[in-house]
Amino acid sequence: SNMMNYKSEILRKNRTFFTKSKILEKVVKRVQDDKKPHFTHYTHVKKAAFTLAEVLITLGIIGIVAAMTIPTLVSKIQEAHFHAKWKECYAILNNAFKMVVAENPRMVVAPASDTPYGNVGPTKEFIDAFLSYLHVVDTCGSRSFDNKSCEEISPLYYRDYKSLSGVTLSPYDFNFKSALLKNGASIHFGGLWSGITIVVDVNNYKSGPNILGKDVYAINLTGNLNYNIQYVESLFFRPYGDTGTKTETSGHQGCDENIQGSEIGNGVALYEAAGAGCSYKYLHEK
């Protein structure tokens, strides 16, 4: 009886051991299966890629589009910069003029005239007062207005300034005094029978393109110019192209490269120059 019980116990333990071994074997096999790639036929799948020819064609197309659009984009950015700089300069100069009027009543801007064409100005007194309200780095001018000639200072040299149509501007619009400002702009005082002019080069002569209506603009100090002495409070500070500025025809108030003015001396006067009217146009553009 004891022997039978012993054998039965051995068989029970063996069955338990084999059962556990089978379970363990299944667990091990499942773990091993989990470590295997689920997609065993990946070597037969073709990988997506561009050929060298496709890449070169794409780069070529991008290059052509860039060559067509980038110069135009750069030009537009440059124009926007010039226009913004012109607005800044005009505000500074207009404020200086208002200060001159407010603090220098009865200042003579144009002397009495004995010519049939009327007054020619501005006076040295007016220019010096005007510049005193600006941040001036350097100046030059004619000998009666400045000790240094403008021909000795390249940033203020005016002889290569052109109209929008490519005609050299008249020296009469520059021949009194010039000043280089701290913000990089240069201004030039001139005048003839057209009235007193202030030419503004927003990035001075060194940077170019030095073209009226591009980086160069003009202001006209207009008033009742006649034979009598002119005082500062009688003048108006206006950009060329504005109503009341000196023009021979209405076309000269435009911003058109096709305008062809008549020459005075060795250049075309501002009031007849193509691009003079851009001064008003770009000042008021949105």
C-alpha positions as CSV (number, residue, x, y, z in Angstrom):
1,S,0.0,0.0,0.0
2,N,2.8,2.4,0.9
3,M,4.6,1.4,-2.3
4,M,1.5,2.2,-4.4
5,N,1.1,5.6,-2.8
6,Y,4.8,6.3,-3.4
7,K,4.5,5.5,-7.1
8,S,1.4,7.6,-7.5
9,E,3.2,10.6,-5.9
10,I,6.1,10.2,-8.3
11,L,3.8,10.1,-11.3
12,R,1.9,13.2,-10.1
13,K,5.1,15.1,-9.7
14,N,6.4,14.1,-13.1
15,R,3.2,15.2,-14.8
16,T,3.4,18.5,-13.0
17,F,7.1,18.9,-14.0
18,F,6.3,18.1,-17.7
19,T,3.3,20.4,-17.6
20,K,5.4,23.3,-16.3
21,S,8.1,22.5,-18.8
22,K,5.7,22.7,-21.7
23,I,4.3,26.0,-20.4
24,L,7.8,27.4,-20.0
25,E,8.7,26.2,-23.5
26,K,5.7,28.1,-24.9
27,V,6.6,31.2,-23.0
28,V,10.2,31.1,-24.3
29,K,9.0,30.5,-27.8
30,R,6.6,33.4,-27.7
31,V,9.3,35.8,-26.4
32,Q,11.6,34.6,-29.3
33,D,8.8,35.2,-31.8
34,D,8.2,38.7,-30.5
35,K,11.9,39.6,-31.1
36,K,11.6,38.6,-34.8
37,P,10.7,41.2,-37.4
38,H,6.9,41.2,-38.1
39,F,7.6,42.0,-41.7
40,T,10.1,39.4,-42.9
41,H,9.9,40.3,-46.6
42,Y,11.2,43.9,-46.4
43,T,14.1,43.1,-48.7
44,H,11.7,42.8,-51.6
45,V,10.3,46.4,-51.1
46,K,11.7,49.1,-53.4
47,K,12.8,52.2,-51.5
48,A,11.5,55.6,-52.8
49,A,14.2,58.1,-53.9
50,F,15.0,60.8,-56.5
51,T,17.4,60.2,-59.3
52,L,20.3,62.5,-59.9
53,A,18.7,63.8,-63.1
54,E,15.5,64.6,-61.2
55,V,17.4,66.5,-58.6
56,L,19.4,68.5,-61.2
57,I,16.2,69.4,-63.1
58,T,14.5,70.6,-59.9
59,L,17.5,72.7,-59.0
60,G,17.7,74.2,-62.5
61,I,14.0,75.2,-62.3
62,I,14.5,76.8,-58.9
63,G,17.6,78.7,-60.2
64,I,15.7,80.1,-63.2
65,V,12.8,81.3,-61.0
66,A,15.2,82.9,-58.6
67,A,17.1,84.6,-61.4
68,M,13.8,86.1,-62.6
69,T,12.3,87.2,-59.3
70,I,15.2,88.1,-57.0
71,P,16.4,91.2,-58.9
72,T,12.9,92.6,-59.0
73,L,12.4,91.8,-55.3
74,V,15.7,93.5,-54.4
75,S,14.8,96.5,-56.5
76,K,11.4,96.8,-54.7
77,I,13.1,96.6,-51.3
78,Q,15.6,99.3,-52.3
79,E,12.9,101.6,-53.6
80,A,10.9,101.1,-50.4
81,H,14.0,102.0,-48.4
82,F,14.6,105.2,-50.4
83,H,11.0,106.3,-50.0
84,A,11.0,105.7,-46.2
85,K,14.3,107.6,-45.9
86,W,12.9,110.5,-47.9
87,K,9.9,110.7,-45.6
88,E,12.3,110.7,-42.6
89,C,14.5,113.4,-44.2
90,Y,11.5,115.6,-45.2
91,A,10.1,115.5,-41.6
92,I,13.5,116.5,-40.2
93,L,14.0,119.4,-42.7
94,N,10.4,120.6,-42.4
95,N,10.8,120.8,-38.6
96,A,14.1,122.8,-39.0
97,F,12.3,125.2,-41.3
98,K,9.5,125.8,-38.8
99,M,12.1,126.4,-36.1
100,V,13.8,129.0,-38.3
101,V,10.5,130.8,-39.0
102,A,9.5,130.7,-35.3
103,E,12.8,131.9,-33.9
104,N,14.0,134.2,-36.7
105,P,11.2,136.5,-37.7
106,R,11.9,139.0,-40.5
107,M,15.0,137.0,-41.5
108,V,16.0,137.9,-45.1
109,V,15.9,134.8,-47.3
110,A,16.2,136.5,-50.6
111,P,17.5,140.0,-51.2
112,A,15.8,142.7,-53.2
113,S,16.3,142.1,-56.9
114,D,17.2,144.5,-59.7
115,T,16.8,141.9,-62.4
116,P,13.7,141.3,-64.5
117,Y,13.6,137.7,-63.2
118,G,13.1,138.5,-59.5
119,N,14.8,137.4,-56.4
120,V,17.7,134.9,-56.2
121,G,18.4,133.3,-52.8
122,P,18.9,131.9,-50.3
123,T,21.1,134.1,-48.1
124,K,24.0,132.7,-46.0
125,E,22.1,133.9,-42.9
126,F,19.2,131.7,-43.7
127,I,21.3,128.6,-44.6
128,D,23.4,128.8,-41.4
129,A,20.2,129.2,-39.3
130,F,18.6,126.2,-41.0
131,L,21.6,124.0,-40.5
132,S,21.9,124.9,-36.8
133,Y,18.7,122.9,-36.2
134,L,20.2,119.8,-37.9
135,H,22.8,117.2,-36.9
136,V,25.5,118.2,-39.4
137,V,28.7,116.1,-39.9
138,D,30.4,118.2,-42.6
139,T,29.7,121.2,-45.0
140,C,31.0,122.7,-48.2
141,G,29.8,125.2,-50.7
142,S,30.8,128.2,-52.8
143,R,33.5,130.5,-51.3
144,S,31.0,133.1,-50.2
145,F,29.0,130.5,-48.2
146,D,31.6,128.0,-47.0
147,N,35.4,127.9,-46.5
148,K,35.6,124.5,-48.2
149,S,34.7,123.8,-51.8
150,C,32.2,121.0,-52.5
151,E,34.5,119.7,-55.3
152,E,36.9,118.6,-52.5
153,I,34.3,116.4,-50.8
154,S,33.1,113.4,-52.8
155,P,30.0,112.6,-50.6
156,L,28.6,116.1,-51.4
157,Y,29.7,116.4,-55.0
158,Y,26.7,117.1,-57.2
159,R,27.9,117.1,-60.8
160,D,26.9,113.5,-61.5
161,Y,23.3,113.9,-60.3
162,K,20.9,113.0,-63.1
163,S,17.2,113.4,-63.8
164,L,15.0,110.4,-64.1
165,S,15.5,110.7,-67.9
166,G,19.3,110.7,-67.6
167,V,20.0,114.4,-68.0
168,T,22.5,116.1,-65.7
169,L,20.9,118.4,-63.2
170,S,21.7,122.1,-63.3
171,P,24.4,123.4,-60.9
172,Y,22.1,126.3,-60.0
173,D,20.1,124.0,-57.8
174,F,23.3,123.1,-55.8
175,N,25.6,126.1,-56.0
176,F,25.2,127.8,-52.5
177,K,26.0,125.3,-49.8
178,S,25.8,121.5,-49.0
179,A,25.8,119.6,-45.8
180,L,26.3,115.9,-44.8
181,L,23.9,114.9,-42.1
182,K,24.4,112.4,-39.3
183,N,21.7,110.1,-40.7
184,G,23.8,109.6,-43.9
185,A,21.8,112.0,-46.1
186,S,23.2,115.1,-47.8
187,I,21.3,118.3,-48.6
188,H,22.1,121.0,-51.1
189,F,20.9,124.6,-51.2
190,G,20.4,126.2,-54.5
191,G,18.2,128.8,-56.2
192,L,17.5,130.8,-59.2
193,W,14.4,132.4,-60.7
194,S,12.5,129.2,-59.8
195,G,12.9,130.0,-56.2
196,I,15.0,128.5,-53.4
197,T,15.6,124.8,-53.6
198,I,16.8,122.2,-51.2
199,V,18.0,119.0,-52.9
200,V,18.0,115.9,-50.7
201,D,20.1,112.8,-51.4
202,V,18.8,110.3,-48.9
203,N,22.0,108.1,-49.0
204,N,24.6,110.8,-50.1
205,Y,26.7,110.8,-53.3
206,K,28.9,107.7,-52.4
207,S,26.0,105.2,-52.4
208,G,24.2,106.0,-55.6
209,P,22.3,105.7,-57.9
210,N,22.2,109.6,-57.5
211,I,19.0,109.9,-59.6
212,L,16.2,112.4,-59.1
213,G,13.1,110.4,-58.2
214,K,15.1,107.4,-57.0
215,D,17.4,108.4,-54.1
216,V,17.3,112.1,-54.8
217,Y,14.4,114.4,-54.0
218,A,13.8,118.2,-53.9
219,I,12.0,120.8,-51.9
220,N,10.9,124.2,-53.2
221,L,10.7,127.3,-50.9
222,T,8.0,129.1,-52.7
223,G,6.5,132.5,-52.1
224,N,5.7,135.8,-53.8
225,L,9.2,136.1,-55.4
226,N,9.5,139.5,-57.0
227,Y,11.8,142.5,-56.8
228,N,11.2,143.1,-53.1
229,I,13.1,141.7,-50.3
230,Q,11.8,138.3,-49.1
231,Y,11.5,137.3,-45.4
232,V,11.4,133.7,-44.1
233,E,7.8,133.9,-42.9
234,S,6.6,134.7,-46.4
235,L,7.8,131.3,-47.9
236,F,6.2,127.9,-48.1
237,F,8.1,124.6,-47.6
238,R,6.9,122.3,-50.3
239,P,8.1,119.1,-52.1
240,Y,8.5,119.4,-55.8
241,G,5.3,118.2,-57.5
242,D,3.1,119.8,-54.8
243,T,0.6,122.5,-55.7
244,G,2.4,125.9,-55.8
245,T,5.8,124.7,-56.7
246,K,7.5,126.3,-59.6
247,T,6.7,124.5,-62.8
248,E,6.5,125.6,-66.4
249,T,3.9,123.0,-67.4
250,S,1.7,120.7,-65.5
251,G,3.7,117.7,-66.9
252,H,6.7,118.7,-64.9
253,Q,4.8,118.0,-61.7
254,G,4.7,114.3,-62.6
255,C,7.0,111.4,-61.8
256,D,7.8,110.4,-65.4
257,E,11.1,109.5,-67.0
258,N,9.8,110.7,-70.4
259,I,9.8,114.4,-69.4
260,Q,12.4,116.3,-71.2
261,G,13.1,119.7,-69.8
262,S,15.1,122.5,-71.4
263,E,18.6,123.0,-70.2
264,I,19.9,126.0,-68.2
265,G,23.6,126.5,-68.5
266,N,25.1,122.9,-68.5
267,G,22.2,121.1,-67.0
268,V,18.4,120.9,-66.6
269,A,16.7,122.9,-63.8
270,L,14.8,121.0,-61.2
271,Y,11.5,122.5,-62.1
272,E,11.8,121.0,-65.6
273,A,13.6,117.8,-64.6
274,A,12.1,114.4,-65.0
275,G,11.6,112.9,-61.5
276,A,11.1,116.2,-59.6
277,G,7.5,115.4,-59.1
278,C,8.4,112.1,-57.4
279,S,9.3,114.1,-54.3
280,Y,5.6,114.8,-53.7
281,K,4.3,111.4,-55.0
282,Y,6.5,109.2,-52.7
283,L,6.0,111.5,-49.7
284,H,2.3,110.9,-49.7
285,E,2.1,107.3,-51.0
286,K,0.5,104.8,-48.7
